[in-house]
PDB file of C-alpha atoms in Angstrom:
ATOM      1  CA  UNK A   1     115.683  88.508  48.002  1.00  0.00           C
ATOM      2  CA  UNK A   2     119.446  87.562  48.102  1.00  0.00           C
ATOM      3  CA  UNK A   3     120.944  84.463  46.829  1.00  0.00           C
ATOM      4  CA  UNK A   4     122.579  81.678  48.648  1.00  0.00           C
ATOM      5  CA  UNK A   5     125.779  82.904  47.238  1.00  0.00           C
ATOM      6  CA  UNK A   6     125.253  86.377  48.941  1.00  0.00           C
ATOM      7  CA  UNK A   7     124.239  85.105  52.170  1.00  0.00           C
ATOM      8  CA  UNK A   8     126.908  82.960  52.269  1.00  0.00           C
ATOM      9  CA  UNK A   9     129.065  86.002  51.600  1.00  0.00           C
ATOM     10  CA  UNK A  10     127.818  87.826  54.125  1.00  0.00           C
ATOM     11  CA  UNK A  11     128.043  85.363  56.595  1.00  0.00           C
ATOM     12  CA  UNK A  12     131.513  84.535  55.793  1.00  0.00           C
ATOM     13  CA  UNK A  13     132.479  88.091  56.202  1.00  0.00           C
ATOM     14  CA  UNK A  14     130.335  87.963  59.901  1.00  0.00           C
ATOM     15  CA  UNK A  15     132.423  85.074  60.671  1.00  0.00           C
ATOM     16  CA  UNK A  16     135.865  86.164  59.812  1.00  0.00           C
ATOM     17  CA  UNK A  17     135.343  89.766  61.417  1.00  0.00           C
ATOM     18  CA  UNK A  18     134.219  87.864  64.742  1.00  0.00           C
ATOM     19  CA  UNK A  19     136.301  85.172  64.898  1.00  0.00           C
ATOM     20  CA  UNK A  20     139.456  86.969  63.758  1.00  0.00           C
ATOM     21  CA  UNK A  21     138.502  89.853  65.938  1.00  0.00           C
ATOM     22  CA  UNK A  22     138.687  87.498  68.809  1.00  0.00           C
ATOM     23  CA  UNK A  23     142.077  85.837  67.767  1.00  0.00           C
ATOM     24  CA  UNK A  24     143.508  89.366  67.236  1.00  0.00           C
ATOM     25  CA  UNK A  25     142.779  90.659  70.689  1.00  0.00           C
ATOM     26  CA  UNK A  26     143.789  86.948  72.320  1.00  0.00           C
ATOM     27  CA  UNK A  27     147.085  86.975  70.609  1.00  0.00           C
ATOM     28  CA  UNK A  28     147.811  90.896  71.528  1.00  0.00           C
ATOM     29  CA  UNK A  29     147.041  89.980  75.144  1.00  0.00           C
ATOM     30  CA  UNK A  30     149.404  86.853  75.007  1.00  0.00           C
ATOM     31  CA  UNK A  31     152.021  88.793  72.807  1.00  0.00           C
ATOM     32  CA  UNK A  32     151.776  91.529  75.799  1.00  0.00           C
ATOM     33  CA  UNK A  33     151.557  89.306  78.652  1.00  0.00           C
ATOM     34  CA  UNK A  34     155.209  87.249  76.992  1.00  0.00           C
ATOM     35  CA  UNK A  35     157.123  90.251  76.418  1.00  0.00           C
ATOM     36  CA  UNK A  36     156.323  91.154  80.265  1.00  0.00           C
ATOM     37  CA  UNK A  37     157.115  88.776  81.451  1.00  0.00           C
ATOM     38  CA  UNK A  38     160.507  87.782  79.762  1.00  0.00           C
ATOM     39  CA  UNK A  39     161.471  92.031  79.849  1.00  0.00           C
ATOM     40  CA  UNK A  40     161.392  92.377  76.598  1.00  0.00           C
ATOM     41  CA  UNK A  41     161.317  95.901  74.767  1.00  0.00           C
ATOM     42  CA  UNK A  42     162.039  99.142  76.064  1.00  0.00           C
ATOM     43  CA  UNK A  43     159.552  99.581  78.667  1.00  0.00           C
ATOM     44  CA  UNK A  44     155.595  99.235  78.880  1.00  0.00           C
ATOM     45  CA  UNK A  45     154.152 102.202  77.179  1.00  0.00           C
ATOM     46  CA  UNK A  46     156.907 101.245  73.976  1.00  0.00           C
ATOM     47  CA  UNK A  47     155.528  97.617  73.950  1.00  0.00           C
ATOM     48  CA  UNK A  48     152.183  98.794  74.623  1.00  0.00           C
ATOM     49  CA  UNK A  49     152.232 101.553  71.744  1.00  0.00           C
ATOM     50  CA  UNK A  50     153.435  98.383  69.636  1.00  0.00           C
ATOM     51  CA  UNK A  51     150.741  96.445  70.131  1.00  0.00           C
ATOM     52  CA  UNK A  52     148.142  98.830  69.375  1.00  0.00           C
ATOM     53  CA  UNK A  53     149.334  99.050  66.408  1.00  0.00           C
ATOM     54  CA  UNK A  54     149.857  95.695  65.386  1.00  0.00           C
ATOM     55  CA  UNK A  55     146.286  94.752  66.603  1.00  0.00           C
ATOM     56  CA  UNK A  56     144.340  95.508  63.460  1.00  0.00           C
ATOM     57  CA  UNK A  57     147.241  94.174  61.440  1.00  0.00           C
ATOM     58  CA  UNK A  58     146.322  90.930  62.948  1.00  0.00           C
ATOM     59  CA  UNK A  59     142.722  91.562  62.818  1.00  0.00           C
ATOM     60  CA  UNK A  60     142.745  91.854  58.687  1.00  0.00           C
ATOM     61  CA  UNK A  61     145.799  88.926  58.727  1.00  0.00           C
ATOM     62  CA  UNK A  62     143.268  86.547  60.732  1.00  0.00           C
ATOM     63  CA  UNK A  63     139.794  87.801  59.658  1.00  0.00           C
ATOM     64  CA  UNK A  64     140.683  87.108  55.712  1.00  0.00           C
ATOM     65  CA  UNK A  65     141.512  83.225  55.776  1.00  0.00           C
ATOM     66  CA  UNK A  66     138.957  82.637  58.704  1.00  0.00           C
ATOM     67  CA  UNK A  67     136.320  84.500  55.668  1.00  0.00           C
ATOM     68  CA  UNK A  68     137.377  82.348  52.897  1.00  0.00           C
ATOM     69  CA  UNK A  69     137.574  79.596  54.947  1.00  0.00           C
ATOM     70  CA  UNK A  70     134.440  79.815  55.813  1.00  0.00           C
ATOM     71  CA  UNK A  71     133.130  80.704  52.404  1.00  0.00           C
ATOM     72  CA  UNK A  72     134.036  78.089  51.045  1.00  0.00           C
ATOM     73  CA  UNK A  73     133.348  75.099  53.533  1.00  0.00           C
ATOM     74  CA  UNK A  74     129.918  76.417  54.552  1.00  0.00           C
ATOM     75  CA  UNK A  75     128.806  75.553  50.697  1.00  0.00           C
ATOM     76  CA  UNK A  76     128.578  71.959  51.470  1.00  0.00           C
ATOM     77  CA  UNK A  77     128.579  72.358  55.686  1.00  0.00           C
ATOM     78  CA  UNK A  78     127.624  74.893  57.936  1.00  0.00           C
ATOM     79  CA  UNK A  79     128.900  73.599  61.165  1.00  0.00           C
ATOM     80  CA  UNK A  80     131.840  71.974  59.610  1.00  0.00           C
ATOM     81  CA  UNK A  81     132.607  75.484  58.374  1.00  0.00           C
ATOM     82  CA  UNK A  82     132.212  76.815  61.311  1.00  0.00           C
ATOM     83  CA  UNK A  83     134.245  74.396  63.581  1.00  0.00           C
ATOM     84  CA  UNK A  84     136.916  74.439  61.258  1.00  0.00           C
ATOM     85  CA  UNK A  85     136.993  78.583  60.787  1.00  0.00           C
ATOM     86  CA  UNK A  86     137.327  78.343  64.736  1.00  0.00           C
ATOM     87  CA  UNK A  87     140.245  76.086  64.832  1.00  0.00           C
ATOM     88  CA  UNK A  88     142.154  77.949  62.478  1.00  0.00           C
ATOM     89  CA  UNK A  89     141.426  80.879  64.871  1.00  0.00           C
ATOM     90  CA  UNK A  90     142.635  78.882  67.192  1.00  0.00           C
ATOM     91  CA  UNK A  91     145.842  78.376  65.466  1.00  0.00           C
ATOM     92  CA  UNK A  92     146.065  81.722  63.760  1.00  0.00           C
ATOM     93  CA  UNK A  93     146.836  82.797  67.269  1.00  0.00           C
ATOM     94  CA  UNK A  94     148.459  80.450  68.543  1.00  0.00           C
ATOM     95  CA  UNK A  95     151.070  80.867  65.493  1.00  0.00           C
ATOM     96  CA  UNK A  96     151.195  84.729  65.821  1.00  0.00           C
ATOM     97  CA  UNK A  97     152.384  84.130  69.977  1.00  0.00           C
ATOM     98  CA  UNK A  98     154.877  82.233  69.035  1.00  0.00           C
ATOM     99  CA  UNK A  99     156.042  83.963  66.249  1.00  0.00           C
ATOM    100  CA  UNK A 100     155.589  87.619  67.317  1.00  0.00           C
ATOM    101  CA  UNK A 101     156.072  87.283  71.281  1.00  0.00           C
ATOM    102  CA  UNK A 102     158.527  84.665  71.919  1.00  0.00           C
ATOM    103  CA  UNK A 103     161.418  86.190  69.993  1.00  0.00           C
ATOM    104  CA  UNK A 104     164.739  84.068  69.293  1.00  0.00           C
ATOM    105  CA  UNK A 105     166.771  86.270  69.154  1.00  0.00           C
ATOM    106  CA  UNK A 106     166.035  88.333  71.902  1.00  0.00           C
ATOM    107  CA  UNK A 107     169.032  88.179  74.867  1.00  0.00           C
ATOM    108  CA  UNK A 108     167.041  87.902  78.449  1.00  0.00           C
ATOM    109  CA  UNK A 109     168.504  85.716  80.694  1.00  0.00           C
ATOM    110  CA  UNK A 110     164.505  85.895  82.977  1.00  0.00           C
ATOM    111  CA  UNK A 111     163.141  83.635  80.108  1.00  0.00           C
ATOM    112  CA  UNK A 112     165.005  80.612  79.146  1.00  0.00           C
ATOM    113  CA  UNK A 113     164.856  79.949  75.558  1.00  0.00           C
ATOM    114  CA  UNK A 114     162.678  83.532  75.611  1.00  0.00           C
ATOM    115  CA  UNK A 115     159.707  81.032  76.969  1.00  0.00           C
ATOM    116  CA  UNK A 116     157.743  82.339  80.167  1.00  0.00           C
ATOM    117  CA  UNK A 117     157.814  80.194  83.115  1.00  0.00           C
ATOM    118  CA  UNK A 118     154.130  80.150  82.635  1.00  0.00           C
ATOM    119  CA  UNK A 119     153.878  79.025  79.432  1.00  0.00           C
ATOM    120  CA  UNK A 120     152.156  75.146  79.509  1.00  0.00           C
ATOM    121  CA  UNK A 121     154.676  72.863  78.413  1.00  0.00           C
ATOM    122  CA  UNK A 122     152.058  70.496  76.332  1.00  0.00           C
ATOM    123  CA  UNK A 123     151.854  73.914  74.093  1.00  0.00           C
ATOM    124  CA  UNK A 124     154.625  73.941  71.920  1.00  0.00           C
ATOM    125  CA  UNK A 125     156.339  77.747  71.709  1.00  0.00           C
ATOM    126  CA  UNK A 126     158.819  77.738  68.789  1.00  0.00           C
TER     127      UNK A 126
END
């Protein structure tokens, strides 16, 4: 029989591959869907070869904190772990959008301020 320590392990590790597997593919949609929309890159199988490689990158950059995260809260709380592992999923990808899709320094004159016309104004995007 395992400990609580190595359930809580396990389940952390459940957690962070789940939830960060989620924000990865949410933010490589979004990061796709910006740079489409505002024309930026080369063309759509450059962008698209791009992004399939930076998915698991943002898989393992998500999945770790969302694991510790939860690791750590769900000692003392198991739903407070768990609400708070999902909004830093939340904001894991909403962080990597803005900070891998809406590029600065990018020239495009379809995009003012490299922002897509459908982008909700109540979320901020730099």
């Amino acid at each position: 029989m395992a400990d609580a320590g190595q359930v809580s392990r396990r389940g952390a590790v459940r957690v962070g591959v789940f939830l960060g597997g989620g924000a990865s593919v949410v933010s490589t949609v979004a990061i796709g869907q910006v740079w489409a929309a505002c024309d930026v890159g080369v063309n759509s199988a450059a962008n698209s070869f791009t992004l399939l490689l930076l998915a698991p990158l943002l898989w393992f950059a998500t999945a770790i904190p969302l694991a510790v995260l939860y690791g750590v809260v769900a000692r003392r709380h198991r739903r407070l772990a768990l609400a708070a592992a999902l909004l830093l999923a939340v904001c894991c990808a909403w962080f990597l959008v803005t900070w891998l899709g809406v590029l600065d320094s990018y020239p495009d004159p379809v995009c003012p301020g490299n922002v897509p016309p459908w982008w909700p104004g109540f979320i901020p995007a730099s």
